[in-house]
Amino acid sequence: MIDIVGDEHDTGPPGRRTPASTLLKNLRHDVAASVVVFLVAVPLSLGVAHAAGAPLLAGLVSAVVGGIVASLFGASVLQVSGPSAALTIVIAETIATFGWAATCAMTAAAGVVQILFGLTRVARATLAISPAIVHGLLAGIGLILVLGQLHVVLGGVARSSTIENILALPGRIVGHHDQAALVGVVTVGVLLAWTRLPRAVRRVPGPLAAVALATGLSVAAGMDLPRVDLPNGLPGLGFVPQAPSGSWAAIIAAVLSIALIASLESLLSAVAIDKLRDGPRTDLNRELVGQGLANVASGSLGGFPVTGVVVRTMTNFEAGARTRMSALLHSVWILGCCLFLAGALRLIPLAALAGLLVYVGAKLVNLTNLREVRRHGDLPVYLATLIGAVAVNLLTGVAAGIAVALALMLRRMLFSGIHVEQDGSRTRVVIEGALTFLSVPRLTTVLAEVPERAEVTLELFVDYLDHAAFDCLRGWQRAYERAGGTVIVDEIGHPWFERGKAGVPTVRRGVASRVVPRWLAPWSEWQAEHLELPSQRGGSVPLCRGASEFQRRTAPLLRSTWDGLANGQQPHTLFITCGDARIVPNLITTSGPGDLFTVRNIGNLVPRAEADLSVGAAIEYAVGLLRVREVVVCGHSGCGAMKALLGDAPAGLAHLGGWLRHGEATMRRRESEGPVLLDGARPAHEGDQLALHNVVQQLENLRSYPVVDAALARGELRLTGMYFDVGKANVYLLDEALRSFTSAAAPVKS
């Protein structure tokens, strides 16, 4: 991939002032990229027009118009527009039904529809279409293209329908093959082999090389073949599209088909290139207006419909284009080719263009996309779209894909979130997702499987609970308990059903009582919030219930993480903090299993190296053997150890008094040193002031350990002071230069 620097890209509309030096620098890249895109666009434009049965010059006209108009008025910086293989099937049917002049008028009308799409700002709504439908549609178009053009490659003529092409293909394969078949096979063979050639050779675009070699072979061998038929000059400005005659329903359907397919491919191409380049994202509504204007112009001048083309856009990007000037210049080169190199274009055999389109069509059936769709469980949507497009038409394929996608969505809502689990001797009914009237049949079936007169836990993890589902659960709970059973409602998240037995629904999420997720909130706090609901909950030991929930819900999600840690640990931090139950190291540092090697004691004290074995052993093990890269000492507000050091120690606790002697150095620091500030101010409570001094002192004590001192000298370790304000849930980090703790929202630089 070409490395792109964000500030070297044109990310806005033409006319934005840019320094002359930057313009010249970008132009050097854009000129080179435009030549590469031009070499790809010419054979593809001719091939697309040929496949649709349009005048061959129409493909070149649309390439010129698309590159100029869409680039000037569209929003995508690097998008290259022109005739697309995705529209060949629709245009072929439209030409056969209404004629070429009427098709041009319908192309212009489709452009007007696209402009209306852009002005009404519906472009982003098209992105709601399932990727499975998009990929299925493109695969269907590719399959139709391959099946039709294979007949031309093998020296025959494509049939009027895909089914006829499929039925006639075996006979064409085993039948007589003339010179056209040789040219077509050579074209396909060169395209297949081109990607395996050395990189220096592949600097020439594959489509250009394949068509050029096939053309050279046909000329050198003196083959008498149908070739590109171009007029001596460009069409005059007097060309006037004709209004179509016939069924208005058919006309409207054709116009909408052109507009929708052209819009969809253009938007997908713009989104794809946005993922690769730097700079602001494309304004998709403005891009549709630009594409619509290009189609109005192309149809008015006798050109093929225009879309943003993924192949040309990616070629433009990989060739190093910097601004929209590349697409504009590629149109200039195509125009010059039509004016001055028309004789060379007339040498190209139509069979070579057919071979090129067979290759392009096969590429539309993208196996990587198919595997991605299958991984997401949307293969039925993909297949329905593909089969509908191939067997009937493209709009039928899209409609079939949407219908199957909706059916799958309903099925997932109905069946995936309701099931029964055996929890030892107890039964657990687990309900997840949105529980609506659509789920009631499935819900009643599952509830009927619950054993009679047992203890049942109704575990609800629902995003929404509607009236019908609420009544179903309420009625079942009351009936089950009247029959002698016990129902414990265990509701995780927003309590939609918390007053279910009382028949009082929680209609909206906003009026549900706010609940901190249980895997974040202390379990005892969660229990306390629900003590007023004894009829809804059981009296199990909280810690056991927490362990049970971990085993059922959290462990499956983290099992792979712990599996990787089974044979050893490699923590990045030694975390020394107080034993206070309010301090949860992994929570306040957003860390997980294997990240922290934790030492906890009363007052987060670090005795000097010669004074204690326990803390010293942990420090030596973490720094010397585990090679942690950081040691954190974390104090906190409201620390009981600090209060004890200030004279508020409880009587009769000999071990505690002996341990707190390690805090005497902190007291001496408090007397001899100036205050340590918290966000620029002294804390209100004396114990919190001492807690700040204590963190600084323990960091100094750490340096008395030889293993720490050596790691610091080697630059392999850093020491960090941290303070947690319990009441405000704020984390602060020590800035030793300022003798102050500052908010972790704007951490000090290391």
XYZ file of C-alpha atoms in Angstrom:
750
model
C 0.000 0.000 0.000
C 1.084 3.578 -0.604
C 1.817 5.491 2.579
C -0.431 8.541 2.693
C 0.169 11.586 4.864
C -3.006 13.242 6.060
C -2.068 16.869 5.465
C -0.987 16.182 1.895
C -4.473 15.205 0.835
C -7.241 17.264 -0.648
C -10.040 16.571 1.806
C -12.473 19.275 0.822
C -14.221 20.653 -2.215
C -12.245 22.117 -5.109
C -11.363 25.724 -4.633
C -9.852 25.443 -1.148
C -6.663 27.488 -1.088
C -3.546 25.380 -0.889
C 0.102 26.536 -0.927
C 1.663 26.380 -4.388
C 4.465 24.095 -3.173
C 1.926 21.560 -1.898
C -0.034 21.741 -5.167
C 3.098 20.986 -7.186
C 4.099 18.160 -4.849
C 0.620 16.593 -5.084
C 0.482 17.106 -8.857
C 3.602 15.002 -9.350
C 1.861 12.063 -7.663
C -1.511 12.726 -9.287
C -0.148 12.781 -12.841
C 1.541 9.399 -12.388
C -1.574 7.884 -10.776
C -3.863 9.278 -13.475
C -1.863 7.522 -16.205
C -2.189 4.165 -14.424
C -5.950 4.626 -13.936
C -6.319 5.692 -17.588
C -4.630 2.495 -18.764
C -7.035 0.427 -16.645
C -10.134 2.445 -17.536
C -9.967 2.318 -21.339
C -10.294 -1.460 -21.841
C -12.790 -1.785 -18.983
C -14.975 1.020 -20.360
C -15.044 -0.572 -23.799
C -15.735 -4.003 -22.311
C -18.632 -2.816 -20.129
C -20.297 -1.050 -23.055
C -19.838 -4.124 -25.241
C -21.354 -6.449 -22.628
C -24.432 -4.241 -22.306
C -24.961 -3.930 -26.050
C -24.357 -0.177 -25.944
C -22.291 1.756 -28.505
C -18.651 1.213 -27.549
C -17.949 4.931 -27.609
C -20.608 5.348 -24.887
C -18.298 3.621 -22.412
C -15.510 6.103 -23.136
C -17.911 9.069 -23.009
C -19.098 8.045 -19.544
C -15.501 7.559 -18.378
C -14.663 11.111 -19.469
C -17.831 12.632 -18.000
C -17.634 10.612 -14.779
C -14.025 11.567 -14.165
C -14.731 15.262 -14.667
C -18.232 15.948 -13.324
C -18.265 13.470 -10.406
C -14.783 14.583 -9.318
C -15.672 18.277 -9.440
C -19.005 18.040 -7.644
C -18.679 14.854 -5.556
C -17.225 14.605 -2.060
C -14.846 11.651 -2.260
C -11.289 12.829 -2.841
C -9.823 9.731 -4.478
C -12.925 8.130 -6.007
C -12.758 7.491 -9.773
C -16.106 7.273 -11.574
C -17.067 5.743 -14.891
C -18.999 2.826 -16.433
C -19.317 -0.173 -14.106
C -19.802 -3.877 -14.724
C -22.444 -3.867 -11.975
C -24.836 -2.017 -14.311
C -24.329 -4.071 -17.480
C -27.270 -6.405 -16.830
C -29.778 -3.626 -16.123
C -28.595 -1.550 -19.083
C -28.650 -4.544 -21.428
C -32.300 -5.192 -20.512
C -33.158 -1.499 -20.806
C -31.550 -1.191 -24.262
C -33.343 -4.343 -25.472
C -36.694 -2.973 -24.251
C -36.508 0.759 -24.986
C -33.534 1.324 -27.345
C -30.289 3.209 -26.806
C -31.565 6.798 -27.151
C -34.338 6.145 -24.601
C -31.827 4.441 -22.284
C -29.734 7.624 -22.318
C -32.815 9.612 -21.261
C -33.446 7.120 -18.446
C -29.796 7.416 -17.364
C -30.263 11.176 -17.051
C -33.507 10.587 -15.108
C -31.680 8.202 -12.773
C -29.149 10.993 -12.190
C -31.971 13.301 -11.121
C -33.165 10.609 -8.680
C -29.643 10.375 -7.253
C -29.528 14.146 -6.792
C -32.830 13.952 -4.895
C -31.371 11.141 -2.759
C -28.448 13.392 -1.874
C -30.515 16.519 -1.221
C -32.921 14.633 1.045
C -29.888 13.262 2.949
C -30.806 9.596 2.725
C -27.368 8.406 1.631
C -26.385 6.997 5.017
C -29.666 5.098 5.190
C -28.440 2.906 2.309
C -25.601 1.713 4.552
C -28.239 -0.039 6.675
C -28.527 -2.648 3.916
C -26.935 -5.873 5.071
C -23.432 -6.478 3.624
C -24.658 -9.984 2.763
C -27.202 -8.446 0.361
C -24.568 -6.197 -1.225
C -22.075 -9.024 -1.689
C -24.815 -11.363 -2.934
C -25.938 -8.769 -5.476
C -22.398 -8.199 -6.743
C -21.832 -11.960 -6.952
C -25.091 -12.340 -8.901
C -24.019 -9.622 -11.333
C -20.621 -11.268 -11.706
C -22.167 -14.682 -12.361
C -24.554 -13.272 -14.973
C -21.630 -11.491 -16.635
C -19.439 -14.604 -16.692
C -22.177 -16.877 -18.060
C -23.031 -14.422 -20.837
C -19.495 -13.446 -21.891
C -18.203 -17.024 -21.850
C -20.295 -17.626 -24.947
C -18.550 -14.697 -26.662
C -15.126 -15.902 -25.527
C -15.860 -19.317 -27.013
C -16.874 -17.814 -30.343
C -20.645 -17.639 -29.874
C -23.283 -15.095 -28.894
C -24.716 -14.513 -25.415
C -28.375 -15.533 -24.922
C -31.092 -13.196 -23.693
C -31.416 -14.788 -20.236
C -29.046 -16.305 -17.706
C -30.951 -19.588 -17.613
C -30.577 -19.937 -21.393
C -26.861 -19.152 -21.100
C -26.456 -21.897 -18.482
C -28.327 -24.481 -20.578
C -26.421 -23.638 -23.761
C -22.952 -23.455 -22.173
C -22.073 -27.210 -22.239
C -22.726 -27.350 -25.979
C -20.666 -24.229 -26.542
C -17.733 -25.656 -24.526
C -17.560 -28.929 -26.538
C -18.443 -27.289 -29.858
C -16.259 -25.853 -32.615
C -13.937 -23.044 -31.477
C -12.650 -20.467 -33.949
C -10.059 -17.688 -33.784
C -12.269 -15.612 -31.441
C -12.118 -18.401 -28.857
C -8.300 -18.380 -29.016
C -8.164 -14.615 -28.455
C -10.646 -14.793 -25.559
C -8.813 -17.663 -23.841
C -5.466 -15.889 -24.249
C -6.940 -12.759 -22.618
C -8.270 -14.699 -19.632
C -5.023 -16.666 -19.327
C -2.868 -13.524 -19.255
C -5.096 -11.962 -16.582
C -4.883 -15.063 -14.393
C -1.104 -15.307 -14.754
C -0.379 -11.591 -14.376
C -0.638 -11.522 -10.567
C 2.069 -14.212 -10.321
C 4.641 -12.351 -12.425
C 7.518 -10.283 -10.957
C 6.578 -6.954 -9.447
C 8.513 -5.017 -12.096
C 6.363 -6.588 -14.818
C 3.162 -5.933 -12.881
C 3.764 -2.206 -13.052
C 1.843 -2.489 -16.315
C -1.869 -2.905 -15.427
C -3.115 -6.448 -16.049
C -6.203 -5.468 -18.121
C -4.058 -3.335 -20.437
C -1.457 -6.071 -20.837
C -4.041 -8.790 -21.537
C -5.953 -6.766 -24.141
C -2.722 -5.508 -25.748
C -1.233 -9.022 -26.051
C -4.470 -10.504 -27.400
C -4.768 -7.633 -29.891
C -1.143 -8.026 -30.970
C -1.650 -11.779 -31.489
C -4.768 -11.211 -33.609
C -3.056 -8.576 -35.773
C 0.193 -10.555 -36.188
C -1.739 -13.705 -37.194
C -3.962 -11.762 -39.570
C -7.143 -12.929 -37.844
C -10.425 -11.776 -39.331
C -12.390 -10.964 -36.175
C -15.100 -8.510 -35.067
C -13.267 -5.563 -33.569
C -14.030 -2.338 -31.704
C -16.202 -0.134 -33.908
C -15.624 3.523 -33.073
C -16.876 6.480 -35.135
C -14.319 8.823 -36.663
C -15.067 11.532 -34.096
C -16.829 12.122 -30.804
C -20.624 12.424 -30.921
C -21.788 15.908 -31.773
C -23.433 18.138 -29.234
C -26.630 17.743 -31.203
C -27.272 14.295 -29.666
C -30.662 14.369 -27.936
C -31.910 11.478 -25.778
C -35.416 10.268 -26.613
C -38.206 9.961 -24.099
C -38.982 6.253 -23.582
C -42.335 4.890 -24.660
C -44.118 1.913 -23.188
C -45.208 0.816 -19.734
C -44.648 3.537 -17.147
C -44.175 0.871 -14.495
C -41.334 -0.662 -16.519
C -39.779 2.770 -17.141
C -39.905 3.739 -13.453
C -38.528 0.338 -12.421
C -35.600 0.710 -14.852
C -34.817 4.263 -13.697
C -34.920 3.246 -10.030
C -32.774 0.172 -10.731
C -30.101 2.302 -12.392
C -30.246 4.922 -9.618
C -30.162 2.429 -6.747
C -27.377 0.202 -8.092
C -25.256 3.180 -9.175
C -25.766 4.854 -5.777
C -25.014 1.711 -3.813
C -21.775 0.948 -5.650
C -20.646 4.580 -5.435
C -21.279 4.744 -1.683
C -19.584 1.407 -1.028
C -16.568 2.510 -3.045
C -16.385 5.829 -1.158
C -16.629 4.083 2.224
C -13.968 1.533 1.207
C -11.443 4.204 0.225
C -12.221 6.203 3.385
C -11.010 3.237 5.438
C -7.624 3.408 3.731
C -6.862 7.118 3.506
C -6.293 9.790 6.137
C -8.400 12.913 6.489
C -12.099 13.648 7.044
C -14.648 11.076 5.963
C -16.619 11.554 2.761
C -19.916 13.445 2.865
C -21.984 10.649 1.312
C -24.967 12.871 0.532
C -22.799 15.292 -1.420
C -21.149 12.349 -3.182
C -24.581 11.212 -4.387
C -25.314 14.686 -5.749
C -22.021 14.592 -7.661
C -22.754 11.126 -9.050
C -26.262 12.258 -10.040
C -24.918 15.289 -11.921
C -22.451 12.999 -13.724
C -25.286 10.708 -14.832
C -27.389 13.638 -16.038
C -24.422 14.815 -18.126
C -23.505 11.314 -19.352
C -27.047 10.466 -20.393
C -27.458 13.809 -22.160
C -24.255 13.235 -24.190
C -25.045 9.630 -25.137
C -22.922 7.967 -22.470
C -23.231 4.870 -20.274
C -24.435 5.279 -16.642
C -21.720 6.434 -14.236
C -20.837 5.061 -10.802
C -17.915 5.271 -8.445
C -15.966 2.144 -9.455
C -14.166 0.166 -6.750
C -11.504 -1.243 -9.125
C -10.468 2.153 -10.505
C -10.686 3.856 -7.113
C -8.405 1.291 -5.465
C -6.026 1.498 -8.438
C -5.957 5.279 -8.008
C -5.137 4.943 -4.312
C -2.438 2.318 -4.753
C -0.840 4.325 -7.569
C -0.246 7.154 -5.091
C -2.945 9.717 -5.936
C -3.131 12.636 -3.521
C -6.096 14.741 -4.698
C -9.120 14.665 -7.009
C -6.845 16.003 -9.771
C -5.863 12.406 -10.573
C -9.421 11.465 -11.580
C -9.766 14.667 -13.604
C -6.527 14.007 -15.476
C -7.436 10.386 -16.235
C -10.491 11.731 -18.082
C -8.295 14.099 -20.057
C -6.100 11.181 -21.175
C -9.184 9.170 -22.233
C -10.484 12.148 -24.226
C -7.126 12.495 -25.937
C -7.129 8.777 -26.713
C -10.544 9.088 -28.400
C -9.376 12.045 -30.489
C -5.910 10.902 -31.475
C -5.663 7.108 -30.914
C -9.022 5.910 -32.201
C -7.228 3.908 -34.919
C -5.364 1.861 -32.309
C -8.570 1.201 -30.366
C -10.256 -0.134 -33.531
C -7.714 -2.990 -33.604
C -9.001 -4.497 -30.333
C -10.978 -7.759 -30.923
C -14.369 -7.948 -29.190
C -13.409 -11.417 -27.947
C -10.564 -9.838 -25.948
C -13.030 -7.482 -24.258
C -15.303 -10.459 -23.534
C -12.377 -12.295 -21.907
C -11.637 -9.233 -19.802
C -15.264 -9.129 -18.627
C -15.260 -12.837 -17.757
C -12.311 -12.125 -15.468
C -13.930 -9.015 -13.972
C -17.219 -10.870 -13.425
C -15.447 -13.752 -11.686
C -13.717 -11.262 -9.363
C -17.143 -9.976 -8.290
C -17.827 -13.437 -6.820
C -15.453 -12.689 -3.947
C -14.698 -15.771 -1.833
C -13.274 -13.661 1.012
C -16.571 -11.805 1.287
C -18.436 -15.110 1.124
C -16.430 -16.504 4.056
C -17.057 -13.304 6.025
C -20.802 -13.543 5.367
C -20.811 -17.194 6.427
C -18.927 -16.386 9.625
C -21.655 -13.901 10.576
C -24.420 -16.438 9.917
C -25.851 -14.518 6.929
C -25.194 -17.109 4.223
C -28.959 -17.603 3.547
C -29.282 -13.855 2.861
C -26.345 -13.971 0.446
C -27.692 -17.002 -1.409
C -31.240 -15.625 -1.626
C -29.940 -12.387 -3.157
C -27.654 -14.213 -5.594
C -30.277 -16.729 -6.740
C -32.974 -14.059 -7.090
C -30.654 -11.846 -9.130
C -29.540 -14.671 -11.438
C -32.903 -16.409 -11.859
C -35.166 -13.335 -12.161
C -33.580 -9.866 -12.000
C -31.457 -7.685 -9.733
C -34.303 -5.951 -7.882
C -35.932 -9.319 -7.192
C -32.612 -10.500 -5.770
C -32.387 -7.481 -3.443
C -36.000 -7.943 -2.329
C -35.381 -11.645 -1.655
C -32.264 -10.824 0.366
C -34.108 -8.250 2.469
C -36.964 -10.701 3.115
C -34.577 -13.450 4.261
C -32.602 -10.974 6.422
C -35.822 -9.902 8.176
C -36.840 -13.532 8.662
C -33.453 -14.358 10.217
C -33.704 -11.332 12.506
C -37.142 -12.434 13.712
C -35.943 -15.995 14.213
C -32.996 -14.825 16.310
C -35.316 -12.705 18.429
C -37.735 -15.588 18.878
C -35.430 -18.484 19.650
C -31.859 -17.565 20.543
C -32.448 -15.837 23.886
C -34.792 -18.214 25.745
C -33.646 -21.545 27.158
C -33.624 -23.727 30.276
C -30.469 -24.648 32.207
C -30.078 -27.146 35.021
C -28.222 -25.579 37.960
C -27.644 -28.640 40.143
C -30.971 -29.553 41.685
C -32.424 -26.215 40.656
C -33.801 -25.091 37.320
C -32.757 -21.834 35.696
C -34.790 -20.173 32.915
C -32.472 -17.793 31.048
C -34.002 -15.027 28.914
C -31.738 -12.653 26.960
C -32.221 -9.917 24.355
C -35.465 -8.135 23.480
C -38.543 -9.897 24.831
C -41.602 -8.866 22.794
C -44.970 -10.273 21.701
C -43.123 -12.138 18.938
C -41.294 -14.139 21.608
C -44.393 -15.163 23.583
C -45.058 -18.465 21.709
C -41.461 -19.561 22.251
C -41.537 -18.286 25.850
C -44.651 -20.268 26.773
C -43.156 -23.412 25.213
C -39.974 -23.111 27.289
C -41.832 -22.274 30.514
C -44.011 -25.370 30.041
C -40.837 -27.496 30.269
C -40.059 -26.322 33.828
C -40.580 -29.125 36.398
C -43.557 -28.690 38.751
C -43.174 -27.540 42.369
C -39.441 -26.845 42.061
C -37.233 -23.879 42.905
C -36.825 -21.956 39.660
C -34.539 -18.996 38.995
C -35.906 -16.723 36.274
C -32.768 -14.991 35.001
C -33.618 -11.929 32.906
C -30.976 -10.145 30.871
C -33.319 -8.246 28.569
C -32.940 -5.047 26.558
C -36.693 -4.482 26.414
C -39.823 -6.120 27.803
C -43.167 -5.301 26.173
C -46.734 -5.681 27.506
C -47.408 -9.138 26.063
C -44.144 -10.613 27.376
C -44.663 -8.953 30.780
C -48.155 -10.452 31.105
C -46.860 -13.867 30.049
C -44.112 -13.875 32.698
C -46.372 -12.442 35.376
C -49.137 -14.990 34.742
C -46.705 -17.916 34.684
C -44.974 -16.796 37.916
C -48.233 -16.426 39.833
C -49.623 -19.741 38.557
C -46.380 -21.601 39.266
C -46.181 -20.324 42.857
C -49.863 -21.106 43.496
C -49.072 -24.678 42.446
C -46.398 -24.934 45.152
C -43.275 -23.907 43.276
C -40.817 -21.123 44.032
C -39.744 -18.498 41.508
C -36.669 -16.337 42.162
C -36.378 -13.457 39.711
C -32.720 -12.643 39.059
C -32.712 -9.568 36.821
C -29.401 -8.374 35.409
C -29.150 -4.828 34.074
C -32.237 -2.607 33.960
C -35.006 -4.121 36.108
C -37.898 -4.257 33.624
C -39.696 -6.959 35.645
C -38.688 -5.944 39.183
C -42.331 -5.287 40.190
C -43.747 -8.122 38.130
C -45.718 -9.845 40.888
C -47.362 -6.535 41.745
C -48.360 -6.134 38.103
C -46.570 -2.792 37.754
C -44.587 -2.642 34.485
C -41.461 -0.615 33.858
C -42.394 0.806 30.479
C -39.312 2.804 29.492
C -35.612 2.435 30.210
C -35.531 6.019 31.498
C -37.916 5.253 34.385
C -36.196 2.010 35.387
C -34.111 2.325 38.531
C -30.463 2.834 37.607
C -28.391 -0.268 38.281
C -24.620 -0.563 38.091
C -23.693 -3.791 36.272
C -23.076 -6.507 38.820
C -19.654 -7.376 37.457
C -18.529 -3.814 38.327
C -20.497 -2.980 41.486
C -19.626 -4.623 44.786
C -21.949 -7.611 45.187
C -23.024 -6.527 48.660
C -24.103 -3.130 47.315
C -26.142 -4.817 44.598
C -27.773 -7.046 47.179
C -28.575 -4.076 49.425
C -30.349 -2.264 46.619
C -32.779 -5.134 46.270
C -33.488 -6.100 49.864
C -36.907 -4.498 49.547
C -37.877 -7.247 47.128
C -37.693 -10.424 49.255
C -40.518 -12.035 47.309
C -38.590 -11.636 44.084
C -35.190 -12.853 45.322
C -33.756 -15.661 47.337
C -31.553 -15.451 50.405
C -28.460 -17.241 49.084
C -25.038 -16.296 50.444
C -23.907 -13.311 48.284
C -20.354 -14.553 47.710
C -21.572 -17.968 46.591
C -24.060 -16.355 44.228
C -21.303 -14.147 42.851
C -19.042 -17.150 42.273
C -21.907 -18.971 40.583
C -22.593 -16.072 38.259
C -18.887 -15.780 37.428
C -18.758 -19.456 36.526
C -21.802 -19.246 34.264
C -21.337 -15.840 32.611
C -17.840 -14.430 32.986
C -15.660 -17.554 32.910
C -16.696 -18.614 29.370
C -15.733 -15.158 28.093
C -12.306 -15.150 29.759
C -11.421 -18.840 29.546
C -9.115 -18.310 26.572
C -7.329 -15.510 28.481
C -6.691 -17.709 31.505
C -5.717 -20.610 29.275
C -2.868 -18.451 27.942
C -1.783 -17.731 31.518
C -1.920 -21.321 32.726
C 1.807 -21.952 32.410
C 3.143 -18.722 33.893
C 2.615 -15.049 34.552
C 4.179 -11.983 32.959
C 2.659 -8.975 34.766
C 3.773 -5.531 33.661
C 3.220 -3.821 37.050
C 3.837 -4.448 40.747
C 0.877 -2.758 42.457
C 1.304 -2.011 46.181
C -1.845 -0.755 47.853
C -3.840 -0.804 51.057
C -5.905 -3.787 52.144
C -8.956 -1.497 52.346
C -11.951 -3.288 50.795
C -12.942 -0.156 48.874
C -9.830 -0.294 46.690
C -10.206 -2.585 43.655
C -6.870 -2.404 41.772
C -7.980 -3.973 38.490
C -11.089 -1.808 38.393
C -9.397 1.566 38.966
C -6.591 0.729 36.504
C -8.776 -0.963 33.852
C -6.535 -4.016 33.870
C -7.273 -7.707 33.719
C -5.937 -11.157 34.557
C -2.157 -11.354 34.351
C -1.552 -7.586 34.353
C -0.903 -6.740 38.017
C 1.284 -8.443 40.617
C -0.494 -7.113 43.715
C 0.767 -6.616 47.277
C -1.757 -5.400 49.852
C -1.201 -4.479 53.478
C -2.469 -2.056 56.095
C -1.530 1.456 54.936
C 0.205 0.416 51.661
C 3.529 0.490 53.532
C 6.873 -0.523 52.034
C 9.286 -1.265 54.921
C 12.921 -0.568 54.120
C 14.882 -3.487 52.702
C 16.308 -4.652 56.024
C 13.058 -4.286 58.011
C 10.558 -6.845 56.593
C 10.658 -10.186 54.798
C 7.137 -10.444 53.372
C 6.957 -7.214 51.354
C 10.656 -7.508 50.505
C 10.175 -11.006 49.076
C 7.314 -9.796 46.891
C 9.380 -6.858 45.589
C 12.376 -9.064 44.783
C 10.173 -11.639 43.055
C 8.276 -9.064 40.949
C 11.258 -6.898 39.976
C 14.058 -9.459 39.952
C 12.319 -12.513 38.484
C 9.139 -11.326 36.753
C 10.877 -8.205 35.419
C 7.890 -5.894 35.882
C 8.334 -2.547 34.129
C 6.584 -0.417 36.744
C 5.988 -0.318 40.497
C 2.940 1.595 41.705
C 2.283 2.634 45.304
C -1.382 3.552 45.698
C -2.774 5.361 48.736
C -6.366 6.461 49.269
C -8.647 8.821 51.123
C -10.173 7.852 54.451
C -7.333 5.422 55.222
C -7.671 3.874 58.700
C -3.904 3.311 58.939
C -3.248 7.042 58.500
C -5.803 7.844 61.209
C -4.062 5.341 63.498
C -0.668 6.991 62.860
C -2.233 10.309 63.875
C -3.213 8.846 67.248
C -6.563 7.243 66.536
C -5.287 3.642 66.795
C -7.695 1.082 68.312
C -6.494 -0.314 71.655
C -5.444 -3.903 72.277
C -4.225 -4.711 68.707
C -0.548 -5.516 69.267
C 0.175 -6.784 65.772
C -1.365 -3.686 64.177
C 0.696 -1.405 66.424
C 3.863 -3.275 65.547
C 3.172 -3.033 61.829
C 2.384 0.696 61.927
C 5.898 1.388 63.232
C 6.885 1.160 59.535
C 4.878 4.360 59.068
C 6.993 6.462 61.439
C 9.124 7.689 58.533
C 5.941 9.084 56.969
C 5.217 11.034 60.155
C 8.766 12.464 60.158
C 8.392 13.481 56.493
C 5.155 15.270 57.342
C 6.920 17.328 59.986
C 10.012 18.185 57.935
C 8.648 18.578 54.413
C 6.164 21.025 52.964
C 2.643 19.916 52.054
C 1.952 17.546 49.147
C -0.935 18.960 47.120
C -3.915 17.251 45.526
C -4.952 19.015 42.312
C -3.206 22.156 43.543
C -4.761 22.220 47.029
C -4.333 20.555 50.432
C -7.003 17.940 51.257
C -9.444 19.020 53.945
C -8.811 16.054 56.257
C -5.500 15.612 58.079
C -5.496 11.868 57.457
C -5.738 12.440 53.690
C -2.842 14.915 53.853
C -0.781 12.241 55.584
C -1.832 9.639 52.968
C -0.228 11.798 50.247
C 3.037 12.075 52.222
C 2.856 8.321 52.792
C 2.853 7.511 49.065
C 5.924 9.705 48.508
C 7.729 8.084 51.464
C 7.008 4.534 50.310
C 8.418 5.333 46.864
C 11.596 6.479 48.596
C 11.673 3.268 50.663
C 11.454 1.237 47.446
C 14.802 2.656 46.356
C 16.450 1.021 49.385
C 16.011 -2.388 47.729
C 19.105 -3.274 45.650
C 17.019 -5.050 43.008
C 14.897 -1.895 42.530
C 17.892 0.441 42.519
C 19.650 -1.684 39.874
C 16.580 -1.831 37.613
C 16.163 1.949 37.876
C 19.819 2.456 36.966
C 19.382 0.294 33.858
C 16.307 2.282 32.815
C 14.146 -0.859 32.994
C 11.815 0.289 35.765
C 9.810 3.309 36.763
C 8.139 4.177 40.062
C 4.653 5.697 40.130
C 2.737 7.299 42.970
C -1.067 6.990 42.856
C -3.879 8.226 45.090
C -7.541 7.219 44.966
C -10.235 9.553 46.297
C -12.893 7.060 47.373
C -15.766 9.528 47.688
C -15.232 11.087 44.264
C -14.025 7.891 42.510
C -11.053 9.920 41.182
C -7.562 8.583 40.490
C -4.566 10.934 40.859
C -0.929 10.449 39.785
C 2.142 11.937 41.458
C 4.121 14.642 39.681
C 7.306 14.592 41.744
C 8.654 17.785 40.168
C 5.606 19.724 41.323
C 5.160 17.827 44.617
C 1.525 17.395 43.666
C -0.929 14.691 42.661
C -2.841 15.536 39.464
C -5.914 13.938 37.940
C -5.287 10.809 35.871
C -7.583 12.341 33.227
C -4.510 14.404 32.287
C -1.638 12.164 33.447
C 1.853 13.479 33.985
C 4.401 12.651 31.297
C 6.850 9.942 32.127
